[in-house]
Short mmCIF file of C-alpha atoms in Angstrom, two decimals:
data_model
loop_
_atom_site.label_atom_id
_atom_site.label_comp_id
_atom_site.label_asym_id
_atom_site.label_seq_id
_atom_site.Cartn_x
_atom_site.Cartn_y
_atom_site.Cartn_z
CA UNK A 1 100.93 -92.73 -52.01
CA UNK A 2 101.85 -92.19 -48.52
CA UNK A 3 105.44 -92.48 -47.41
CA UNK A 4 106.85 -95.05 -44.62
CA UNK A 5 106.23 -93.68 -41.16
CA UNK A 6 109.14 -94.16 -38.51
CA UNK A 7 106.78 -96.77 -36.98
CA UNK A 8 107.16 -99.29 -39.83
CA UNK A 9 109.34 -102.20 -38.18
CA UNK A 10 111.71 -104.62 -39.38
CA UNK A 11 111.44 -106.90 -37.26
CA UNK A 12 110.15 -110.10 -39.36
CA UNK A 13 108.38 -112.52 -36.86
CA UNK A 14 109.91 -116.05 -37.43
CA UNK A 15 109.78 -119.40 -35.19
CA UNK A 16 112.56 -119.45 -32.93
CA UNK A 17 115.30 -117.27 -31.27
CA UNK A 18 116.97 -114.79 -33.19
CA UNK A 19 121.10 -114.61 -32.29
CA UNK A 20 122.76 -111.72 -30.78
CA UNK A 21 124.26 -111.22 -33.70
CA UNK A 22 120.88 -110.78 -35.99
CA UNK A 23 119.35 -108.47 -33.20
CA UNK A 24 122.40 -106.01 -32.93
CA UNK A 25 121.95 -106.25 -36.91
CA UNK A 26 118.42 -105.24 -36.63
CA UNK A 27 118.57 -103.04 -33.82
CA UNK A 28 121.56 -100.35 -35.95
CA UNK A 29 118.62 -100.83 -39.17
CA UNK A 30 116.17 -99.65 -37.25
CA UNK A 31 118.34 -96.65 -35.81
CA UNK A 32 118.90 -95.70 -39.37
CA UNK A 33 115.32 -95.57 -40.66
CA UNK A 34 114.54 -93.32 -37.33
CA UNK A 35 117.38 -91.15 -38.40
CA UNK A 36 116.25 -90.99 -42.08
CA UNK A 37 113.28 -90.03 -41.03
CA UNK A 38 114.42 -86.74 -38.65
CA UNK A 39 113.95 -83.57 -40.59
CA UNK A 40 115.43 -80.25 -38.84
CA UNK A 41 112.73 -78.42 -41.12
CA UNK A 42 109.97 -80.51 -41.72
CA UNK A 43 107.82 -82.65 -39.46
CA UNK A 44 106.92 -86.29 -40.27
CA UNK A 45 103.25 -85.12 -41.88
CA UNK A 46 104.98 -81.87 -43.71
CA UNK A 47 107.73 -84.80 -45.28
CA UNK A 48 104.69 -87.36 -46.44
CA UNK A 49 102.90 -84.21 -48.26
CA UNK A 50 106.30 -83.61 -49.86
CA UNK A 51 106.40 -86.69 -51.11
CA UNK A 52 102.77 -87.50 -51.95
CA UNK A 53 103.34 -84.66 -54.61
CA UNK A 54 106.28 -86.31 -55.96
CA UNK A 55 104.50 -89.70 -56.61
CA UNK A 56 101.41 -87.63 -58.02
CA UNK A 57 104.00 -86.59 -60.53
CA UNK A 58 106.49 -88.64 -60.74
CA UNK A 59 105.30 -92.10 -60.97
CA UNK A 60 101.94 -91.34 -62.21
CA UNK A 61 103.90 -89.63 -65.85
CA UNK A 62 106.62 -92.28 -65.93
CA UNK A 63 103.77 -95.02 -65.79
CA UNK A 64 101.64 -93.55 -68.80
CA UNK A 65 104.67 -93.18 -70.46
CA UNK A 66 105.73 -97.02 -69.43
CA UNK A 67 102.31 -98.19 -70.63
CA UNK A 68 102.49 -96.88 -74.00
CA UNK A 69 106.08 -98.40 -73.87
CA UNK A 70 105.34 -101.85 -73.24
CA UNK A 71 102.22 -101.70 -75.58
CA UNK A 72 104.48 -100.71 -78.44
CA UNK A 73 106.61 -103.55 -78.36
CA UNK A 74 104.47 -106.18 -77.03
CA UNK A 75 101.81 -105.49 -79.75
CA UNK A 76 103.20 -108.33 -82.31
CA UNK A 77 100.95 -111.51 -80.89
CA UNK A 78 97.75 -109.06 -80.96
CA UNK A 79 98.55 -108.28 -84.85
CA UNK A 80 99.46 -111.82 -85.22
CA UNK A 81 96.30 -113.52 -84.77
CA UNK A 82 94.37 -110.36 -86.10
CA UNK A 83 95.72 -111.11 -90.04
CA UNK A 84 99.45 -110.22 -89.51
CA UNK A 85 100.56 -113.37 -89.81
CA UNK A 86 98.03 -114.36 -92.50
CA UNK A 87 98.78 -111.20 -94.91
CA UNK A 88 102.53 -111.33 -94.51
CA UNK A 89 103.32 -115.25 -94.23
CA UNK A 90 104.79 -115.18 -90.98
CA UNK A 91 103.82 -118.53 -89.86
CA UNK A 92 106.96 -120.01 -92.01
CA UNK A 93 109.63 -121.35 -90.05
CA UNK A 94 111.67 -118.77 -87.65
CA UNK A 95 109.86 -115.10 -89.03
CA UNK A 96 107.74 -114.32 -86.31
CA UNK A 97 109.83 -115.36 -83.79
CA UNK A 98 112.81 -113.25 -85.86
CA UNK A 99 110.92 -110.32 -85.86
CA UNK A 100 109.83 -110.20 -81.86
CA UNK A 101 114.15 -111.54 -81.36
CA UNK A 102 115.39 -108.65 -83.38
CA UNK A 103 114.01 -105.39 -81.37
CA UNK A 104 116.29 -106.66 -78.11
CA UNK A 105 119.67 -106.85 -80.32
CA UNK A 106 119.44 -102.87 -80.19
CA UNK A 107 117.61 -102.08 -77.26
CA UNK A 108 120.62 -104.40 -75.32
CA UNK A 109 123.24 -102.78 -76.87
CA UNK A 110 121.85 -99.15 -76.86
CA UNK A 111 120.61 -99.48 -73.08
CA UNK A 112 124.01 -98.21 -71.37
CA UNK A 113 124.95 -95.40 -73.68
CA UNK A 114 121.21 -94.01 -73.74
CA UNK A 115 121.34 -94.62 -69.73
CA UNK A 116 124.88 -91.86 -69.54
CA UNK A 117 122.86 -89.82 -72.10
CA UNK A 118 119.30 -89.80 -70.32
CA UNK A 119 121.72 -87.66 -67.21
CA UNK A 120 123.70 -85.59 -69.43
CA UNK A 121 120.92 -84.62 -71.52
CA UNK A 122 118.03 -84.52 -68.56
CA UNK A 123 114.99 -86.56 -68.33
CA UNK A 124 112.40 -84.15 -69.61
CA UNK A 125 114.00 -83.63 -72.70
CA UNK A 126 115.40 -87.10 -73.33
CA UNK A 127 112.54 -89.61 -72.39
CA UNK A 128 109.83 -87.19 -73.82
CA UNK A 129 112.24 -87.13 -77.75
CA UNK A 130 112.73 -91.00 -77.35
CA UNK A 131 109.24 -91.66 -76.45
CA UNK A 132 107.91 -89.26 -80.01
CA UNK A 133 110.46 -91.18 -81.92
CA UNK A 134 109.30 -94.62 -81.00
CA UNK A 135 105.95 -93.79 -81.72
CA UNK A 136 106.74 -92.40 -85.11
CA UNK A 137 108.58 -95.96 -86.04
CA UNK A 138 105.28 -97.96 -84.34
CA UNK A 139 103.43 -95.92 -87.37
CA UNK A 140 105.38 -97.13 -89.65
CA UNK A 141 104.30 -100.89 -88.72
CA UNK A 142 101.13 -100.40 -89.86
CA UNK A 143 102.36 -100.17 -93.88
CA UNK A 144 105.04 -103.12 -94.63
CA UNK A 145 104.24 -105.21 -97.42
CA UNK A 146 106.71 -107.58 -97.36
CA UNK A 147 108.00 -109.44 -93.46
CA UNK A 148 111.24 -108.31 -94.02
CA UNK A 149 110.36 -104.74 -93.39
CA UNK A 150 109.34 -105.37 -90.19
CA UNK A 151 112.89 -106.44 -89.31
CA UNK A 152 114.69 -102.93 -89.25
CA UNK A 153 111.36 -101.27 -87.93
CA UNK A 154 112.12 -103.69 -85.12
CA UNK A 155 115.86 -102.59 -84.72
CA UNK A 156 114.56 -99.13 -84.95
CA UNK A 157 112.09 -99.32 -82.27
CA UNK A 158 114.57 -101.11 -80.09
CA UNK A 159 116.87 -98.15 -80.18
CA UNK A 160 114.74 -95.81 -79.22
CA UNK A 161 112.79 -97.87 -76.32
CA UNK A 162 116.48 -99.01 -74.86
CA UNK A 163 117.06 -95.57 -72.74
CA UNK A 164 113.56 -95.34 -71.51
CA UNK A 165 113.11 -97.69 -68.40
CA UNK A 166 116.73 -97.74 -67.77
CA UNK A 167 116.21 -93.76 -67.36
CA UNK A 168 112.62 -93.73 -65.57
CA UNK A 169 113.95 -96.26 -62.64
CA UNK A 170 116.96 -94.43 -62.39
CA UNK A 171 114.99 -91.19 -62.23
CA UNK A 172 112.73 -92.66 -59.62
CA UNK A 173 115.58 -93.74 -57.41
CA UNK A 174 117.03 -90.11 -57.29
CA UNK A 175 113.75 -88.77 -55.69
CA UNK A 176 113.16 -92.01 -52.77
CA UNK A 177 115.34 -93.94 -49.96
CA UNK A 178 115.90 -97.24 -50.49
CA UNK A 179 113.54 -98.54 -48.15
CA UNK A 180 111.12 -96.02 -49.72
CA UNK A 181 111.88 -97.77 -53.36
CA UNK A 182 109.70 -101.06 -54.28
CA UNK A 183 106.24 -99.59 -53.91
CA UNK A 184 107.18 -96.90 -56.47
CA UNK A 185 108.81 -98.76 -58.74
CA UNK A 186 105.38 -101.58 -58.81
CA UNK A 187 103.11 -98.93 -59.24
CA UNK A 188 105.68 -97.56 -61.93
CA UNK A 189 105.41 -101.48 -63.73
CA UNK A 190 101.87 -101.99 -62.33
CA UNK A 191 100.92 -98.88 -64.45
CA UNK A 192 102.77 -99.99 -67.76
CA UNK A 193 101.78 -103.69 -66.94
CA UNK A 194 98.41 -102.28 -67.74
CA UNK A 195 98.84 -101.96 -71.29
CA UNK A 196 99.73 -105.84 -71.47
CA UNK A 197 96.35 -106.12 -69.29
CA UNK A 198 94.19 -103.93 -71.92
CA UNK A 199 96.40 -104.25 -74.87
CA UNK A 200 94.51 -107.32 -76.36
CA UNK A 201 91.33 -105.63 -75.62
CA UNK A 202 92.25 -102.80 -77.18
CA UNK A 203 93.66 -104.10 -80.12
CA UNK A 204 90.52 -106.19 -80.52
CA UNK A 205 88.37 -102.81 -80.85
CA UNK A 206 91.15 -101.23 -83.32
CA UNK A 207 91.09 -104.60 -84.79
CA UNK A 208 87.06 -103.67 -85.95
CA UNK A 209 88.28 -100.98 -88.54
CA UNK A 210 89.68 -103.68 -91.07
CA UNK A 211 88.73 -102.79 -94.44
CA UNK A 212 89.06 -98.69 -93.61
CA UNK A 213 90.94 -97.03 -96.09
CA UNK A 214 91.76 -100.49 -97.46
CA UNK A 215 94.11 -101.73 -94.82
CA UNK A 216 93.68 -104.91 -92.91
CA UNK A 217 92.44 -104.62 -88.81
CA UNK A 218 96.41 -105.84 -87.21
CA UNK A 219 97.79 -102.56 -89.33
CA UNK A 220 95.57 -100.00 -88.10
CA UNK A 221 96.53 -101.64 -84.63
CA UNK A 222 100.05 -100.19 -85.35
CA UNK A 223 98.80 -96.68 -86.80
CA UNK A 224 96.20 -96.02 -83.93
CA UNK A 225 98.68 -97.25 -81.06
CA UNK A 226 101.81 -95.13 -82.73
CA UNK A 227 99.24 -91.80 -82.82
CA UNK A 228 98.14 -92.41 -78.93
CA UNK A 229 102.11 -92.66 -77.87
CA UNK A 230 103.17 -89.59 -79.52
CA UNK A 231 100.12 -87.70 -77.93
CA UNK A 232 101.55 -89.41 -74.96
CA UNK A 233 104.86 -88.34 -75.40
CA UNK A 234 103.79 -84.59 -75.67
CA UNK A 235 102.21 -84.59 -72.45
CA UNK A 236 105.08 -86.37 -70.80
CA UNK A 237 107.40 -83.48 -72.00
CA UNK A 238 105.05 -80.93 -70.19
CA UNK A 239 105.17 -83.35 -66.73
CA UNK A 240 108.20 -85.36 -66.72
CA UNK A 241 110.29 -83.61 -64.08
CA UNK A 242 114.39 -82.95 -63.63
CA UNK A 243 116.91 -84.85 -60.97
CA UNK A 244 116.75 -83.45 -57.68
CA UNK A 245 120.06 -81.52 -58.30
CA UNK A 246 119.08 -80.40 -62.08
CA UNK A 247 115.98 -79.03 -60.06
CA UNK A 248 117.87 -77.28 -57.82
CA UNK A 249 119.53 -75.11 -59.97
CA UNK A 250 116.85 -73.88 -62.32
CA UNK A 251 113.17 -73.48 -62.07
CA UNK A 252 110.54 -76.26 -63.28
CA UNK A 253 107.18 -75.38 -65.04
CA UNK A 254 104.35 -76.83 -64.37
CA UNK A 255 105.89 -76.01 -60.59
CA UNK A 256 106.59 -79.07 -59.02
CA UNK A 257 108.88 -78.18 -55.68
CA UNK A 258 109.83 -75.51 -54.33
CA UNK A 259 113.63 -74.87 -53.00
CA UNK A 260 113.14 -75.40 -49.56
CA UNK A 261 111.36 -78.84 -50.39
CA UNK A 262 114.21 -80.23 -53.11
CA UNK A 263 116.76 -79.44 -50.61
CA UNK A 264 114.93 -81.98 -48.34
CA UNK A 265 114.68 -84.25 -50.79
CA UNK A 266 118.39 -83.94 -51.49
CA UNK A 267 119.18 -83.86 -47.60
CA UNK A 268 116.89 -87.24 -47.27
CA UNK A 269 118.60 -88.81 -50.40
CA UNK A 270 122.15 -87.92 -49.12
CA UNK A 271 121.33 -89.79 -45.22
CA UNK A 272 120.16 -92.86 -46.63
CA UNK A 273 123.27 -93.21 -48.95
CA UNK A 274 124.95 -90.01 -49.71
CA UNK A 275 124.76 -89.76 -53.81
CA UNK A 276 121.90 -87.09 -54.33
CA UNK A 277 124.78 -85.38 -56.33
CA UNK A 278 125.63 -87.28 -59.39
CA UNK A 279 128.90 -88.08 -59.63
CA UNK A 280 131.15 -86.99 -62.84
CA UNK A 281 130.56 -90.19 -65.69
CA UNK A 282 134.14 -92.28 -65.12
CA UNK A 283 134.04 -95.03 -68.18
CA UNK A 284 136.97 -96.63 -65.92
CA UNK A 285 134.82 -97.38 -63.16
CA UNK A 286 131.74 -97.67 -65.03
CA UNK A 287 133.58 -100.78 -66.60
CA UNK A 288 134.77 -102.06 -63.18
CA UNK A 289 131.39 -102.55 -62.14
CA UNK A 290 131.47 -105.73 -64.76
CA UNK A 291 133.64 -107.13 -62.18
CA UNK A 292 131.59 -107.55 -59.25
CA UNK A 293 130.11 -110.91 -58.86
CA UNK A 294 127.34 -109.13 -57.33
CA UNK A 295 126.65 -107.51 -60.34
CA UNK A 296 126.44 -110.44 -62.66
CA UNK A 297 124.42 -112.37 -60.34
CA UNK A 298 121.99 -109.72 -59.93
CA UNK A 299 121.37 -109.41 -63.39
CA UNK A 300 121.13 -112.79 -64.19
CA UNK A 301 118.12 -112.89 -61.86
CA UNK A 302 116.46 -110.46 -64.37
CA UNK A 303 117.40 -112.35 -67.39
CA UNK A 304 115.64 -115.40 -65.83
CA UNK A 305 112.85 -113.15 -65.02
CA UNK A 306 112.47 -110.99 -67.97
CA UNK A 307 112.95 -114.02 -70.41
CA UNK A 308 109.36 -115.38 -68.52
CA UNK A 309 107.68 -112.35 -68.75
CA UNK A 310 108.41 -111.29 -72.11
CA UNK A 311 107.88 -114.88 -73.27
CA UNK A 312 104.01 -114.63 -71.92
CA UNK A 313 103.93 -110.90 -73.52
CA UNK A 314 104.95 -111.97 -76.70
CA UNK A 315 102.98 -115.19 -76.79
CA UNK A 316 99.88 -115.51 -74.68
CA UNK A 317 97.70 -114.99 -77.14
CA UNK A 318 98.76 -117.15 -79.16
CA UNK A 319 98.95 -119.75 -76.76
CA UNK A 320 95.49 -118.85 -75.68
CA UNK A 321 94.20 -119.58 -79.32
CA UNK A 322 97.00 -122.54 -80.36
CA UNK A 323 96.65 -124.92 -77.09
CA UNK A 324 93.86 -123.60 -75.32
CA UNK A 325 91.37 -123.73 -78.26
CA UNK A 326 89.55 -120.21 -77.46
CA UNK A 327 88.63 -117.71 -80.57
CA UNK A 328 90.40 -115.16 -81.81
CA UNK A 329 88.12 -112.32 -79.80
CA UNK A 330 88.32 -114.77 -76.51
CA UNK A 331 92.63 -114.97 -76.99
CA UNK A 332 92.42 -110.88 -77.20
CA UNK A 333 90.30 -110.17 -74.15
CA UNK A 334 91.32 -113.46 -71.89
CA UNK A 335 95.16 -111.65 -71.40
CA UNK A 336 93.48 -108.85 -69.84
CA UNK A 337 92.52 -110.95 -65.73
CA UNK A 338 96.15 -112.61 -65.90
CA UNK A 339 97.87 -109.03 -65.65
CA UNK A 340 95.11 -107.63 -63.28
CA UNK A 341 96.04 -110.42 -61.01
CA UNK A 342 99.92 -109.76 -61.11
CA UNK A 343 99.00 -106.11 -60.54
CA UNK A 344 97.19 -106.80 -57.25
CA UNK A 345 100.26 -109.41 -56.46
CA UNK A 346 103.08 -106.92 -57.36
CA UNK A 347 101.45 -104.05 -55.16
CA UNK A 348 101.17 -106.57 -51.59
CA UNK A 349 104.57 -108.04 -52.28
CA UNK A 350 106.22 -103.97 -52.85
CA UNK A 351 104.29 -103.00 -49.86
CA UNK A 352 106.01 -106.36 -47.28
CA UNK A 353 109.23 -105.58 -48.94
CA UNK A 354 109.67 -102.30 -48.31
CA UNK A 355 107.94 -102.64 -44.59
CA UNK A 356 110.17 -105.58 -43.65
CA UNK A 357 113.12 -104.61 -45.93
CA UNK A 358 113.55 -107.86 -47.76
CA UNK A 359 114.09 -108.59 -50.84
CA UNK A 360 115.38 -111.85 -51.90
CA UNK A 361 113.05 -113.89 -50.21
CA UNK A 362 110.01 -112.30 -52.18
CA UNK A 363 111.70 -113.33 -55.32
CA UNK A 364 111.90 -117.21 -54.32
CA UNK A 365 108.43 -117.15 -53.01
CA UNK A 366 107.78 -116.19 -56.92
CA UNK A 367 109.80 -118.06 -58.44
CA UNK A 368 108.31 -121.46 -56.27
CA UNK A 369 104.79 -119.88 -57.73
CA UNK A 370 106.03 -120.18 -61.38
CA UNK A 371 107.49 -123.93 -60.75
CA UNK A 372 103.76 -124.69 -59.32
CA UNK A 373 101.77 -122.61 -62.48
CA UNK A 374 104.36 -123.75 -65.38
CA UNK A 375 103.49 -127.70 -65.19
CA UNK A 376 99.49 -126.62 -64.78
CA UNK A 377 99.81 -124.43 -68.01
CA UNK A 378 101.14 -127.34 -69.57
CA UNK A 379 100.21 -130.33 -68.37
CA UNK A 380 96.53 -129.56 -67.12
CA UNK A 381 94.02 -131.61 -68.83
CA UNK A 382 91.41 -128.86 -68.81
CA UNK A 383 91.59 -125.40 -71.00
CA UNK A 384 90.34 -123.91 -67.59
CA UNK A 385 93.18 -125.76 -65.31
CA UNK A 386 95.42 -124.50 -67.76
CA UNK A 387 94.56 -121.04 -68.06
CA UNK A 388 94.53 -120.92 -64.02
CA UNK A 389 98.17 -122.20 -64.58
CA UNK A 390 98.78 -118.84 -66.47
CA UNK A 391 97.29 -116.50 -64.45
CA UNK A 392 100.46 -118.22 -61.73
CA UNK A 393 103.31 -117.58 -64.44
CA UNK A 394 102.33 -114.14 -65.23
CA UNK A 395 101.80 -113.26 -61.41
CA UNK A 396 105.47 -114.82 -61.15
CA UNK A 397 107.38 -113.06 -63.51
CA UNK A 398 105.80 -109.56 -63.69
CA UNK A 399 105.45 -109.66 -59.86
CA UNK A 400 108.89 -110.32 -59.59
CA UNK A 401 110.30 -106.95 -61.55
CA UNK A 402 109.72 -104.28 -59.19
CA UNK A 403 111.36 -106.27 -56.26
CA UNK A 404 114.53 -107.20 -58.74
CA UNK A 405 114.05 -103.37 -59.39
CA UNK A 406 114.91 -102.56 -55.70
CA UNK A 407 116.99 -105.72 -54.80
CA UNK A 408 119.48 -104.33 -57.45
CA UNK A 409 119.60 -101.88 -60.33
CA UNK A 410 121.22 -102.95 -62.83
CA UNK A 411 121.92 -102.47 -67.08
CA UNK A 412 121.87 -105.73 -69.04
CA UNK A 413 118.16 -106.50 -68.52
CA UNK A 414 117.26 -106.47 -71.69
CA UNK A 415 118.94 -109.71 -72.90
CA UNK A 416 116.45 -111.71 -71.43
CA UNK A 417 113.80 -110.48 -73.76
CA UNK A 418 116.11 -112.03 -76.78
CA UNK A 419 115.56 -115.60 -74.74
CA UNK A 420 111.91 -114.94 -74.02
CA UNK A 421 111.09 -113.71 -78.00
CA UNK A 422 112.45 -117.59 -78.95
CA UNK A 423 111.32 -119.20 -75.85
CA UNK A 424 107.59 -120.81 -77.49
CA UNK A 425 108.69 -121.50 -81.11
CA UNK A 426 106.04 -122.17 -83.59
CA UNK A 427 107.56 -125.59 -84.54
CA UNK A 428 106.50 -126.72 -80.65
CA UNK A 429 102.98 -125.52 -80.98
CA UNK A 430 100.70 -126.28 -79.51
CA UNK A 431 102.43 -127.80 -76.74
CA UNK A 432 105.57 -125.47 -76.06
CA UNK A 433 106.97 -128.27 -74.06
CA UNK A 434 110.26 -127.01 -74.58
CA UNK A 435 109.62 -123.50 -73.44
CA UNK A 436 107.95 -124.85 -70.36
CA UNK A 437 110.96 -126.38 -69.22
CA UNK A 438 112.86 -123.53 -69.66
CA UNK A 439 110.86 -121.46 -67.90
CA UNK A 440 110.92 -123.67 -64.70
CA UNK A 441 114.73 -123.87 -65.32
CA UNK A 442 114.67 -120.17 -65.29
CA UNK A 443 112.48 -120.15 -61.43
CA UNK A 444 115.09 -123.01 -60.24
CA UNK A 445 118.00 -120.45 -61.06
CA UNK A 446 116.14 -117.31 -59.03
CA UNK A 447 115.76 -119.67 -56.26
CA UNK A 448 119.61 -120.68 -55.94
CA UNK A 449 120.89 -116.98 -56.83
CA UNK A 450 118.44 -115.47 -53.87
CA UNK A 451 119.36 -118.39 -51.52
CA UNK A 452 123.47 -117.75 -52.39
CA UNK A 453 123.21 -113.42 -51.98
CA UNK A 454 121.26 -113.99 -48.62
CA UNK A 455 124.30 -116.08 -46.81
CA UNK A 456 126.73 -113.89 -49.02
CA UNK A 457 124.49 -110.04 -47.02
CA UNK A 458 124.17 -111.45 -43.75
CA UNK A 459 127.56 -112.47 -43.49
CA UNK A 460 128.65 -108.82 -44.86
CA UNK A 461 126.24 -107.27 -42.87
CA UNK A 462 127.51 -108.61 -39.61
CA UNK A 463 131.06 -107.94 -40.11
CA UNK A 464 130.03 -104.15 -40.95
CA UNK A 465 128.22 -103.98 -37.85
CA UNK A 466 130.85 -105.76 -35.78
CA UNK A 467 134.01 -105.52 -37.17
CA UNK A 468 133.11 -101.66 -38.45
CA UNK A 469 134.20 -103.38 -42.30
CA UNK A 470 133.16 -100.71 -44.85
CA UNK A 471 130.35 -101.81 -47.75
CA UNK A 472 130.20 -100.21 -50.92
CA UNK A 473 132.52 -97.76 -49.84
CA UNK A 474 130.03 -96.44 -47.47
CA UNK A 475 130.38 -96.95 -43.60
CA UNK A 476 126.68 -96.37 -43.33
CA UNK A 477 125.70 -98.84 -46.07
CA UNK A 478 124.45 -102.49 -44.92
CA UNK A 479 123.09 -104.62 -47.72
CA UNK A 480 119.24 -105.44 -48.22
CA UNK A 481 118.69 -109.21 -47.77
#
């Protein structure tokens, strides 16, 4: 993936006269992407070689890794309609939804402490254990006899899944700039978003060896997707690469950069905004963080989005077979265009953001293409209307992560997957009028937080750039609108 060139602009065209004020803005932006991209040892070509190697490795081992991630705990609906439900009398009151609610009480809580650990330990060793462990515990799934079973297998597999994207996006955002960020971190998620895409297919092949050994199709599911993640997890060990400064200091095999190239990287990392060395883990100011508005507002953006998306994860295809009437084999394979779509979506909308260096009005623009696709999921008269309505809600949510990703990082994501698990109860089949209305309260609430943080940066902006006020701590930091 080729890096930014100096000649990338961000100067958005819009209809009428920009102020002095948002020119002089523009005009010290643009000074500091030219700057970024001035290299006392390498030229402009020699720096997008260095880092066409890093996305080789990088993001294209963090992504398998991702996919086998969100496979493993998005794999309930596919067992569900393949005999889960059926064999263990899930269908009574609250006990699938219990079982999909349960994995994010653990991966929540665990996500902070396994983020600290995934830097003190190192990503190689960390990601690559968790990753064998979860895979392990998705094994397991494939032998309960009894629902409640399934309940600490769920707790278990939250654990271990809680450090893992925490770790790989802040991993990723060691090696780029900012502006450098988004289209990483969608082909990152556009890479795991391909196990939702293939998942159902997948499972519907697996789903062919019922009988085998005696075991019913949804367990070997489990079995065959726990062996392929360990494999998985192996290879990532043998790929997945150090921080810039753990690389520095000791020597990486497979070889991956050499010295002269990481100190670039670290050089690049420290102009754009000066923390390519980590500082010293401070619990006193890692708790202070919970009292910037910023912070809370940020992540409440990625509940609302991650409460959508894991809602369609968790039950599209049962949706597909409930309301929209298709079979079993039809609900499996139909998830698969949906995700390809968001894919496509999430790739153009990294590559404006990170050209035009915007952010927050991406995510509105997805969030008003929710609003339209929620009422045509559920309203439409048509099986077809409707199903056009979800290939809209999955482009909106999933689309939305990687430019959340880059807007802010942040570490309380995971809640919204406890909303999204209860979001399309079974008592509201096959309907889900409720959950509908959430989810267009949910694209309402982007809209208002993205509208409120764009006054809130430009006004911040300015006053940096005019008034010389200092951001972040940082006189060289000016916020991303």
């Amino acid at each position: 993936m080729a890096s930014v060139p100096v000649e990338r602009s961000d100067d958005v065209q819009v209809a009428g006269e920009k102020s002095p004020d948002d020119s002089f803005v523009e005009d010290a932006k643009q000074r500091e992407i030219q700057a970024l991209d001035e290299d006392a040892v390498y030229s402009r070509p020699e720096q997008r070689k260095i880092i066409h190697r890093i996305d080789r490795r990088l993001i294209t081992t963090t992504g398998a890794m991702y996919c086998v991630s969100l496979m493993d705990r998005t794999n309930l609906p596919n067992a569900a309609i393949a005999g889960m439900n059926v064999e263990l009398d899930l269908n009574v009151g609250f006990r699938y939804s219990t079982i999909a609610l349960v994995f994010f009480i653990t991966y929540t809580l665990c996500q902070p402490p396994a983020t600290i650990l995934c830097r003190k330990i190192g990503p190689r060793p960390f990601l690559a254990a968790i990753c064998l462990a979860w895979g392990i515990v998705m094994i397991g799934f494939g032998f309960p006899s009894d629902w409640v079973v399934m309940i600490p297998l769920r707790l278990l597999l939250g654990i271990f899944e809680a450090g893992f994207f925490p770790g790989c996006v802040y991993l990723i955002s060691t090696y780029y700039s900012r502006y450098d960020m988004q289209k990483r971190y969608a082909v990152f998620y556009m890479i795991g978003s391909l196990a939702s895409a293939c998942s159902g297919i997948l499972a519907y092949g697996i789903q062919q060896m019922h009988g085998l050994a005696g075991y019913w199709g949804w367990r070997w599911i489990f079995i065959i997707e726990g062996v392929l993640t360990c494999v998985i997890a192996i290879i990532g060990y043998i790929y997945l690469v150090p921080f810039p400064d753990q690389l520095e200091k000791k020597k990486q095999w497979p070889p991956f950069l050499s010295s002269e190239e990481i100190a670039f990287v670290i050089r690049r990392i420290n102009k754009d905004r000066s923390d390519a060395e980590a500082e010293e883990f401070n619990f006193r100011k890692w708790i202070a963080c919970g009292k910037d508005p910023k912070v809370w507002a940020f992540a409440l953006v990625f509940f609302c989005l991650t409460t959508m998306a894991y809602a369609i994860s968790y039950f599209l295809p049962i949706i597909l077979r409930a309301n929209m009437g298709f079979s079993i084999a039809e609900s499996q394979c139909l998830v698969a265009p949906p995700y390809a779509f968001a894919g496509i979506l999430m790739v153009c909308i990294a590559w404006v953001g990170d050209k035009y260096h915007i952010r927050g009005p991406l995510l509105a623009a997805n969030a008003l293409l929710g609003l339209t696709g929620l009422p045509i999921m559920g309203f439409a008269p048509t099986a077809g209307a409707r199903y056009f309505g979800v290939f809209l809600v999955c482009a909106s949510a999933n689309a939305s992560i990687p430019t959340a990703m880059a807007y802010q990082a942040n570490n309380i994501r995971g809640i919204g997957g406890v909303a999204g698990s209860l979001i399309f109860r079974s008592q509201d089949s096959p309907h889900y009028r409720p959950g509908l209305y959430a989810g267009m309260a949910c694209n309402g609430l982007i809209i208002l937080i993205v509208i409120i943080n764009t006054i809130y940066f430009r006004r911040e902006n300015r006053k940096a750039d005019q008034e010389g006020k200092v951001l972040e701590d940082s006189p060289s930091f000016r916020y991303t609108i």
